[in-house]
Coordinates of C-alpha atoms in Angstrom, one line a residue:
M18 CA 42.0 35.5 -71.8
K19 CA 43.8 33.6 -74.6
R20 CA 43.1 30.4 -72.8
S21 CA 39.3 31.2 -72.7
C22 CA 39.4 31.9 -76.4
T23 CA 41.0 28.7 -77.1
F24 CA 38.4 26.9 -75.0
L25 CA 35.6 28.7 -76.8
A26 CA 37.0 27.8 -80.2
A27 CA 37.3 24.0 -79.1
L28 CA 33.7 24.2 -77.9
I29 CA 32.4 25.7 -81.0
L30 CA 34.2 22.9 -83.0
C31 CA 32.9 20.2 -80.6
T32 CA 29.3 21.6 -81.0
A33 CA 29.5 21.8 -84.8
A34 CA 30.9 18.2 -84.9
L35 CA 27.9 17.0 -82.8
A36 CA 25.6 18.7 -85.2
Q37 CA 26.8 16.6 -88.2
P38 CA 25.1 13.4 -89.3
Y39 CA 26.8 10.3 -88.0
V40 CA 29.0 8.8 -90.7
P41 CA 30.6 5.6 -89.6
T42 CA 34.3 5.2 -90.4
P43 CA 35.6 2.4 -92.6
E44 CA 36.9 0.8 -89.4
N45 CA 33.4 0.8 -87.9
L46 CA 32.1 -0.6 -91.1
Q47 CA 34.4 -3.5 -91.0
A48 CA 33.6 -4.0 -87.4
R49 CA 30.0 -4.2 -88.3
E50 CA 30.8 -6.9 -90.9
D51 CA 32.9 -8.8 -88.3
F52 CA 30.2 -8.7 -85.8
Q53 CA 27.9 -10.7 -88.1
Q54 CA 30.4 -13.4 -88.8
H55 CA 29.9 -15.0 -85.3
R56 CA 26.3 -15.7 -84.9
L57 CA 26.6 -16.9 -81.2
G58 CA 27.5 -14.4 -78.4
I59 CA 27.6 -15.0 -74.6
F60 CA 25.8 -12.4 -72.4
L61 CA 26.8 -12.3 -68.8
H62 CA 24.7 -10.6 -66.1
W63 CA 26.9 -10.6 -63.1
G64 CA 27.2 -8.2 -60.1
I65 CA 26.6 -7.9 -56.4
Y66 CA 23.0 -8.8 -57.0
A67 CA 24.4 -12.4 -57.3
V68 CA 24.9 -12.4 -53.6
Y69 CA 21.0 -12.2 -53.1
A70 CA 20.4 -15.0 -55.7
Q71 CA 17.2 -13.3 -56.8
G72 CA 18.0 -11.8 -60.1
E73 CA 19.5 -8.7 -61.4
W74 CA 16.5 -6.3 -60.4
Y75 CA 16.5 -7.5 -56.8
L76 CA 17.1 -3.8 -55.5
Q77 CA 14.0 -2.8 -57.3
T78 CA 11.7 -5.9 -56.9
A79 CA 12.3 -6.2 -53.2
G80 CA 11.8 -2.6 -52.5
L81 CA 15.2 -2.4 -50.6
N82 CA 16.9 0.6 -49.3
K83 CA 20.2 1.3 -51.2
D84 CA 22.2 1.3 -47.9
D85 CA 20.9 -2.1 -46.9
Y86 CA 21.5 -3.4 -50.4
A87 CA 25.1 -2.2 -50.3
V88 CA 25.8 -4.9 -47.7
A89 CA 25.9 -7.3 -50.7
A90 CA 29.0 -5.6 -51.8
E91 CA 30.7 -6.4 -48.5
S92 CA 29.8 -10.0 -49.0
F93 CA 30.8 -10.3 -52.6
N94 CA 34.0 -12.3 -52.8
P95 CA 33.8 -14.7 -55.8
R96 CA 37.0 -16.5 -55.2
K97 CA 36.2 -19.3 -57.7
F98 CA 36.0 -16.7 -60.6
D99 CA 38.5 -18.0 -63.3
A100 CA 38.2 -15.8 -66.4
Q101 CA 40.3 -18.4 -68.3
A102 CA 37.9 -21.2 -67.5
W103 CA 34.9 -19.1 -68.4
T104 CA 36.2 -18.1 -71.9
H105 CA 37.4 -21.5 -72.8
A106 CA 33.9 -23.0 -72.1
F107 CA 32.6 -20.1 -74.4
K108 CA 35.0 -20.8 -77.1
E109 CA 34.3 -24.5 -76.9
A110 CA 30.7 -23.7 -77.4
G111 CA 31.4 -22.0 -80.6
A112 CA 30.7 -18.5 -79.4
G113 CA 32.5 -15.6 -81.1
Y114 CA 32.1 -12.9 -78.6
V115 CA 31.2 -12.2 -74.9
T116 CA 29.1 -9.4 -73.6
L117 CA 29.6 -8.5 -69.8
T118 CA 27.6 -6.2 -67.6
S119 CA 30.1 -3.7 -66.5
R120 CA 27.4 -1.6 -64.7
H121 CA 23.8 -2.6 -64.1
H122 CA 20.8 -0.6 -62.8
D123 CA 22.1 -0.7 -59.2
G124 CA 25.0 1.5 -60.3
F125 CA 27.7 -0.9 -59.1
S126 CA 30.6 -1.0 -61.5
M127 CA 32.4 -4.3 -62.2
F128 CA 35.7 -2.5 -63.0
K129 CA 38.0 0.0 -61.2
S130 CA 36.6 3.5 -61.7
A131 CA 38.0 6.9 -60.5
A132 CA 34.5 8.3 -61.4
S133 CA 32.9 6.3 -58.6
D134 CA 34.2 4.1 -55.7
W135 CA 31.0 2.1 -55.9
N136 CA 32.9 -0.6 -57.9
I137 CA 34.2 -4.1 -57.4
V138 CA 37.8 -3.1 -56.7
D139 CA 37.1 -0.5 -53.9
A140 CA 33.9 -1.8 -52.4
T141 CA 34.2 -5.5 -52.1
P142 CA 36.7 -7.9 -50.3
F143 CA 37.4 -9.4 -53.8
G144 CA 39.2 -6.3 -54.9
R145 CA 39.8 -7.5 -58.5
D146 CA 38.7 -5.9 -61.8
V147 CA 36.4 -8.5 -63.5
V148 CA 36.0 -6.3 -66.6
A149 CA 39.8 -6.3 -67.2
E150 CA 40.4 -9.9 -66.4
L151 CA 37.7 -11.2 -68.7
A152 CA 39.0 -8.8 -71.4
E153 CA 42.5 -10.4 -71.1
A154 CA 41.0 -13.8 -71.2
C155 CA 38.8 -13.1 -74.3
A156 CA 41.8 -11.8 -76.1
A157 CA 43.7 -15.0 -75.2
E158 CA 40.8 -17.2 -76.7
G159 CA 40.3 -15.0 -79.8
L160 CA 36.9 -13.9 -78.7
D161 CA 35.5 -10.3 -79.2
Y162 CA 34.7 -8.5 -76.1
H163 CA 31.7 -6.1 -75.6
L164 CA 30.3 -4.5 -72.5
Y165 CA 26.8 -3.8 -71.3
Y166 CA 26.3 -0.4 -69.4
S167 CA 23.3 0.8 -67.7
L168 CA 22.0 4.3 -68.6
L169 CA 19.8 4.5 -65.6
D170 CA 20.9 4.4 -61.9
W171 CA 18.7 3.5 -58.9
V172 CA 21.4 4.8 -56.4
R173 CA 23.0 8.1 -57.6
E174 CA 21.3 11.3 -56.5
D175 CA 22.2 13.1 -59.8
Y176 CA 20.3 10.7 -62.0
P177 CA 16.8 12.1 -62.8
L178 CA 14.2 9.8 -61.2
G179 CA 12.4 7.9 -64.0
E180 CA 9.8 5.0 -63.6
T181 CA 11.9 2.6 -61.6
G182 CA 14.0 3.0 -58.4
H183 CA 11.5 4.9 -56.3
K184 CA 12.1 3.0 -53.0
T185 CA 15.7 2.9 -52.8
G186 CA 16.0 5.8 -50.3
R187 CA 17.4 8.4 -52.8
Q188 CA 16.5 12.0 -51.5
G189 CA 15.8 13.2 -54.9
N190 CA 17.0 16.8 -54.4
R191 CA 20.1 16.7 -56.4
Q192 CA 18.8 15.5 -59.8
D193 CA 21.2 17.0 -62.4
Y194 CA 21.3 15.2 -65.9
N195 CA 24.2 17.4 -67.0
H196 CA 26.3 16.0 -64.1
Y197 CA 25.0 12.5 -64.6
L198 CA 25.9 12.6 -68.3
Q199 CA 29.3 13.7 -67.6
F200 CA 29.7 10.9 -65.1
M201 CA 28.7 8.4 -67.8
K202 CA 31.2 10.0 -70.2
D203 CA 33.9 9.7 -67.6
Q204 CA 33.2 6.0 -67.1
V205 CA 32.9 5.2 -70.7
R206 CA 36.2 6.9 -71.3
E207 CA 37.7 4.7 -68.6
L208 CA 36.3 1.5 -70.2
I209 CA 37.7 2.5 -73.6
T210 CA 41.1 3.5 -72.4
Q211 CA 41.4 0.5 -69.8
V212 CA 40.1 -2.2 -72.2
P213 CA 42.0 -2.1 -75.4
N214 CA 40.1 -4.9 -77.1
L215 CA 36.6 -3.4 -76.3
G216 CA 34.6 -3.8 -79.4
A217 CA 31.1 -2.7 -78.5
L218 CA 28.9 -0.9 -75.9
W219 CA 25.6 -2.3 -75.2
F220 CA 23.4 0.3 -73.6
D221 CA 20.1 -0.3 -71.5
G222 CA 17.7 1.7 -69.6
I223 CA 16.5 4.4 -71.9
W224 CA 13.0 3.2 -71.4
D225 CA 13.1 4.4 -67.7
H226 CA 11.9 7.8 -69.1
E227 CA 9.6 6.4 -71.8
N228 CA 6.5 8.2 -70.4
D229 CA 8.5 11.5 -69.9
P230 CA 8.5 13.2 -73.3
G231 CA 10.2 16.3 -71.9
F232 CA 13.3 14.3 -70.8
D233 CA 16.2 14.4 -73.4
W234 CA 18.8 11.6 -72.8
R235 CA 21.0 13.5 -75.5
M236 CA 22.0 10.1 -77.0
P237 CA 23.5 11.6 -80.2
E238 CA 25.8 13.7 -78.1
F239 CA 26.7 10.7 -76.0
Y240 CA 27.3 8.5 -78.9
A241 CA 29.4 11.2 -80.8
Y242 CA 31.6 11.5 -77.8
I243 CA 32.1 7.7 -77.7
H244 CA 32.9 7.5 -81.4
S245 CA 35.3 10.4 -81.0
L246 CA 37.2 8.3 -78.5
K247 CA 37.2 5.1 -80.6
P248 CA 35.5 5.4 -84.0
S249 CA 35.5 1.6 -84.6
L250 CA 33.4 1.0 -81.5
L251 CA 30.0 -0.4 -82.1
I252 CA 27.0 1.1 -80.2
G253 CA 23.8 -0.5 -79.6
N254 CA 20.8 0.5 -77.3
N255 CA 18.1 -1.7 -75.9
H256 CA 15.4 0.9 -76.1
H257 CA 12.9 -1.5 -78.0
R258 CA 12.5 0.9 -80.9
A259 CA 14.0 1.7 -84.3
P260 CA 17.8 2.6 -84.4
I261 CA 18.5 6.3 -83.7
E262 CA 21.4 8.5 -84.9
G263 CA 24.7 7.3 -83.9
E264 CA 24.0 3.5 -83.4
D265 CA 25.9 0.7 -85.2
F266 CA 23.9 -2.4 -84.5
Q267 CA 20.2 -3.2 -83.6
M268 CA 19.0 -5.4 -80.7
F269 CA 16.0 -7.2 -79.9
E270 CA 15.2 -8.5 -76.3
R271 CA 13.6 -12.0 -76.2
D272 CA 12.3 -11.6 -79.6
L273 CA 13.7 -12.5 -83.1
P274 CA 13.8 -9.6 -85.5
G275 CA 10.3 -9.0 -86.9
E276 CA 8.5 -10.8 -84.1
N277 CA 7.1 -9.4 -81.0
K278 CA 6.1 -12.3 -78.9
A279 CA 7.7 -10.8 -75.8
G280 CA 6.1 -7.3 -76.3
M281 CA 9.3 -5.5 -76.3
S282 CA 9.7 -4.7 -80.0
G283 CA 6.4 -3.6 -81.3
E284 CA 7.6 -0.2 -82.5
A285 CA 10.8 -1.5 -83.8
T286 CA 11.5 -1.6 -87.5
I287 CA 14.4 -3.6 -89.0
G288 CA 17.0 -1.2 -90.6
A289 CA 20.1 -1.9 -92.4
L290 CA 22.3 -2.3 -89.2
P291 CA 23.6 -5.6 -88.0
L292 CA 21.0 -7.4 -85.7
E293 CA 21.3 -9.2 -82.5
M294 CA 18.6 -11.0 -80.4
C295 CA 19.4 -11.6 -76.7
E296 CA 17.7 -14.5 -74.7
T297 CA 18.2 -16.1 -71.3
M298 CA 19.2 -19.7 -70.9
N299 CA 16.7 -20.2 -68.1
S300 CA 14.2 -17.4 -67.2
A301 CA 16.3 -14.9 -65.3
W302 CA 19.1 -12.6 -66.5
G303 CA 21.0 -12.4 -63.2
Y304 CA 21.6 -15.4 -61.1
R305 CA 18.5 -16.7 -59.4
I306 CA 18.7 -19.8 -57.3
A307 CA 15.0 -20.8 -57.7
D308 CA 15.1 -20.8 -61.4
P309 CA 15.5 -24.4 -62.8
W310 CA 13.7 -23.6 -66.1
Y311 CA 16.6 -24.1 -68.3
K312 CA 15.9 -24.4 -72.1
S313 CA 17.2 -27.7 -73.7
V314 CA 20.2 -27.8 -76.0
K315 CA 17.7 -28.4 -78.7
E316 CA 15.7 -25.4 -78.0
L317 CA 18.9 -23.2 -77.8
V318 CA 20.4 -24.5 -80.9
Q319 CA 17.1 -24.1 -82.9
L320 CA 16.9 -20.5 -81.6
L321 CA 20.4 -19.8 -82.8
V322 CA 19.5 -21.2 -86.3
R323 CA 16.2 -19.2 -86.4
A324 CA 18.3 -16.1 -85.6
A325 CA 20.8 -16.7 -88.2
A326 CA 17.9 -17.2 -90.6
K327 CA 16.7 -13.7 -89.9
N328 CA 20.3 -12.3 -90.4
S329 CA 20.6 -11.9 -86.7
N330 CA 23.1 -13.0 -83.9
L331 CA 21.9 -14.7 -80.8
L332 CA 23.4 -13.4 -77.6
L333 CA 22.7 -16.1 -75.0
N334 CA 22.7 -15.1 -71.4
I335 CA 24.2 -16.8 -68.3
G336 CA 23.9 -15.5 -64.7
P337 CA 27.1 -16.6 -62.9
Q338 CA 26.9 -17.6 -59.3
P339 CA 28.2 -15.4 -56.4
N340 CA 31.2 -17.7 -55.8
G341 CA 32.4 -16.9 -59.4
E342 CA 31.4 -20.2 -61.0
L343 CA 29.0 -20.6 -63.9
P344 CA 25.9 -22.8 -63.0
H345 CA 26.3 -26.4 -63.9
Q346 CA 23.2 -26.3 -66.1
A347 CA 24.6 -23.4 -68.1
L348 CA 27.9 -25.4 -68.7
D349 CA 26.0 -28.4 -69.7
R350 CA 24.1 -26.4 -72.3
L351 CA 27.3 -24.8 -73.5
A352 CA 28.9 -28.3 -74.0
G353 CA 25.7 -29.5 -76.0
I354 CA 25.7 -26.3 -78.1
G355 CA 29.5 -26.7 -78.8
A356 CA 29.0 -30.4 -79.9
W357 CA 26.5 -29.3 -82.5
M358 CA 28.5 -26.3 -83.5
R359 CA 31.6 -28.5 -84.2
S360 CA 29.8 -30.3 -87.1
H361 CA 27.3 -27.5 -88.2
R362 CA 29.0 -24.2 -87.6
I363 CA 29.3 -23.5 -91.3
S364 CA 25.6 -23.3 -91.6
V365 CA 25.2 -20.4 -89.2
D366 CA 28.6 -18.5 -88.8
G367 CA 29.2 -16.2 -91.8
T368 CA 25.8 -16.8 -93.4
T369 CA 23.0 -14.4 -94.1
A370 CA 19.2 -14.5 -94.4
T371 CA 17.7 -15.7 -97.7
A372 CA 14.6 -14.5 -99.6
I373 CA 12.9 -17.7 -98.9
P374 CA 10.2 -17.5 -96.2
E375 CA 10.2 -19.8 -93.1
Q376 CA 8.8 -23.2 -94.1
P377 CA 6.7 -25.7 -91.9
W378 CA 9.7 -27.9 -91.6
G379 CA 12.2 -25.1 -90.9
V380 CA 14.4 -22.2 -92.1
T381 CA 17.1 -21.4 -94.5
T382 CA 20.5 -19.7 -94.4
Q383 CA 23.2 -19.0 -97.2
N384 CA 26.6 -18.0 -97.9
A385 CA 28.0 -16.8 -101.3
E386 CA 28.0 -20.3 -102.8
V387 CA 25.6 -22.5 -100.7
L388 CA 22.0 -22.5 -99.6
F389 CA 21.5 -24.4 -96.3
L390 CA 18.1 -25.9 -95.5
H391 CA 17.6 -26.4 -91.7
V392 CA 15.0 -29.2 -91.1
L393 CA 13.9 -28.3 -87.5
S394 CA 10.6 -29.8 -87.6
P395 CA 10.8 -33.1 -89.4
E396 CA 7.3 -34.1 -88.5
A397 CA 6.1 -31.6 -90.9
L398 CA 7.7 -33.5 -93.8
P399 CA 5.6 -35.9 -95.9
V400 CA 7.1 -39.4 -95.4
R401 CA 6.5 -42.5 -97.6
G402 CA 8.3 -45.7 -97.6
G403 CA 10.9 -44.3 -95.1
L404 CA 11.7 -41.5 -97.4
C405 CA 11.0 -37.7 -96.6
K406 CA 10.4 -35.0 -99.1
V407 CA 11.8 -31.5 -98.5
V408 CA 10.2 -28.9 -100.7
V409 CA 11.5 -25.3 -100.9
P410 CA 10.8 -22.5 -103.3
L411 CA 14.1 -21.1 -104.7
P412 CA 14.5 -17.5 -105.8
T413 CA 14.2 -17.0 -109.5
D414 CA 17.9 -16.3 -109.9
R415 CA 19.0 -19.4 -108.1
K416 CA 19.1 -23.0 -109.2
P417 CA 21.2 -26.1 -108.3
A418 CA 24.6 -26.1 -110.0
R419 CA 24.8 -29.8 -111.1
K420 CA 23.3 -33.4 -110.6
D421 CA 25.1 -33.8 -107.3
A422 CA 24.4 -30.3 -105.9
V423 CA 22.4 -31.3 -103.0
S424 CA 23.9 -33.1 -100.0
L425 CA 23.7 -33.5 -96.3
L426 CA 26.1 -31.3 -94.4
T427 CA 27.8 -34.6 -93.5
G428 CA 28.6 -35.2 -97.2
E429 CA 26.0 -37.8 -98.2
K430 CA 24.7 -37.0 -101.7
L431 CA 20.8 -36.7 -102.0
P432 CA 18.4 -36.9 -105.1
Y433 CA 16.5 -34.1 -106.0
E434 CA 14.1 -32.5 -108.7
F435 CA 14.0 -29.0 -109.7
S436 CA 10.7 -27.8 -111.3
K437 CA 10.2 -25.1 -113.9
D438 CA 8.2 -23.0 -111.4
G439 CA 11.3 -22.9 -109.1
F440 CA 10.6 -25.6 -106.5
L441 CA 13.3 -27.8 -105.2
T442 CA 12.3 -31.3 -104.0
V443 CA 14.9 -33.2 -102.1
T444 CA 14.5 -36.9 -101.2
L445 CA 15.8 -37.6 -97.7
P446 CA 16.0 -41.1 -96.0
Q447 CA 14.0 -40.7 -92.7
S448 CA 16.9 -42.7 -91.0
L449 CA 19.2 -39.8 -91.7
L450 CA 17.2 -37.2 -89.9
E451 CA 19.0 -35.6 -86.8
E452 CA 17.3 -34.8 -83.5
I453 CA 18.2 -31.2 -83.4
D454 CA 18.6 -29.9 -87.1
T455 CA 19.2 -31.9 -90.3
V456 CA 21.1 -29.5 -92.6
L457 CA 20.9 -29.9 -96.3
R458 CA 23.5 -28.2 -98.4
V459 CA 22.5 -26.9 -101.9
R460 CA 25.3 -25.7 -104.1
F461 CA 24.4 -23.0 -106.9

């Protein structure tokens, strides 16, 4: 009887805690600030779907039965996986953090889990914990470590059937969200306890019940549970809407904040949370052999710069191969981005957006002392006698500090004029324009 009363009291306290508005801890607020200091992150979509080389949604898009699909686990043996080599390439590219898919919509866990034997250690000949190995390698390279986790599941019988996963052979007679939510809590607890350097959880799949208004994901409850385990942990959710109670950063899929070119953020409003945009290097998230449409280094760097100009990180995705190697096209792009970052990092990392709208020639970023002008489209600049004119409207409380206040990022001083109506006009020799991004530095 005493034990029952103790349990009841604990349950009441827990319920009361869940009813309270979310107030992030000082540690969480510091983690948010740290998150925005590194504008480039690397996204990794990797799972047994790589064996099929048809992308991460292959179980759904091919209409496979889950038992037939499971053969991929028996063939998944990425012997060339080298977490140290991966993270070294990411570090050299100028990335500050890595986000790995710990579990995608096929329900397969890339970590050792007591909550489900459908995981890489127990169900594959590889038998190694990828989540743990990559966590250790990230720590060694000084990279922050985040994990993607799918909220939906195309295989488990207790997951309430949503808009996807209808052809996988699930019976559908044991749908029980209470049971499924407890399973997710158990797995998240495993991740938090097994990965000491885990900095964020990146959720996806809430849109699977978008047209079912009666379904309650109970996200505030789930978030409160996670924060009770690790208050500093950042939580984000790819629900394509405005942030909800308990989230710590806001993400945009294939869209820069404020844009809706991909049609996935039409209802989203930009709040006060840290921002992140995720995009693929080619066209697919998971490895797809017939996907040669890799963006150029110039396109990727300019996307990073445009993201920073909107106060957002860029989470750039790579789909590793089934043998454990990163595609050579991805490694080439990482090397090219790294070459640019080594001489231009200061103009994106640790910067924020400005009050200056995007200009025909490019965008702007800033830190406490410097305004950076990123000339991304030099063809938009007026040219005369081999000299370009870069014109930008400065905020009313800003003006250049001295006569030599404007220079290239490489150090060359540039002549300028500052009008009474707040327009800064910089004269730039056309010969000094860079192919990817010519960065001008204005000191206030």
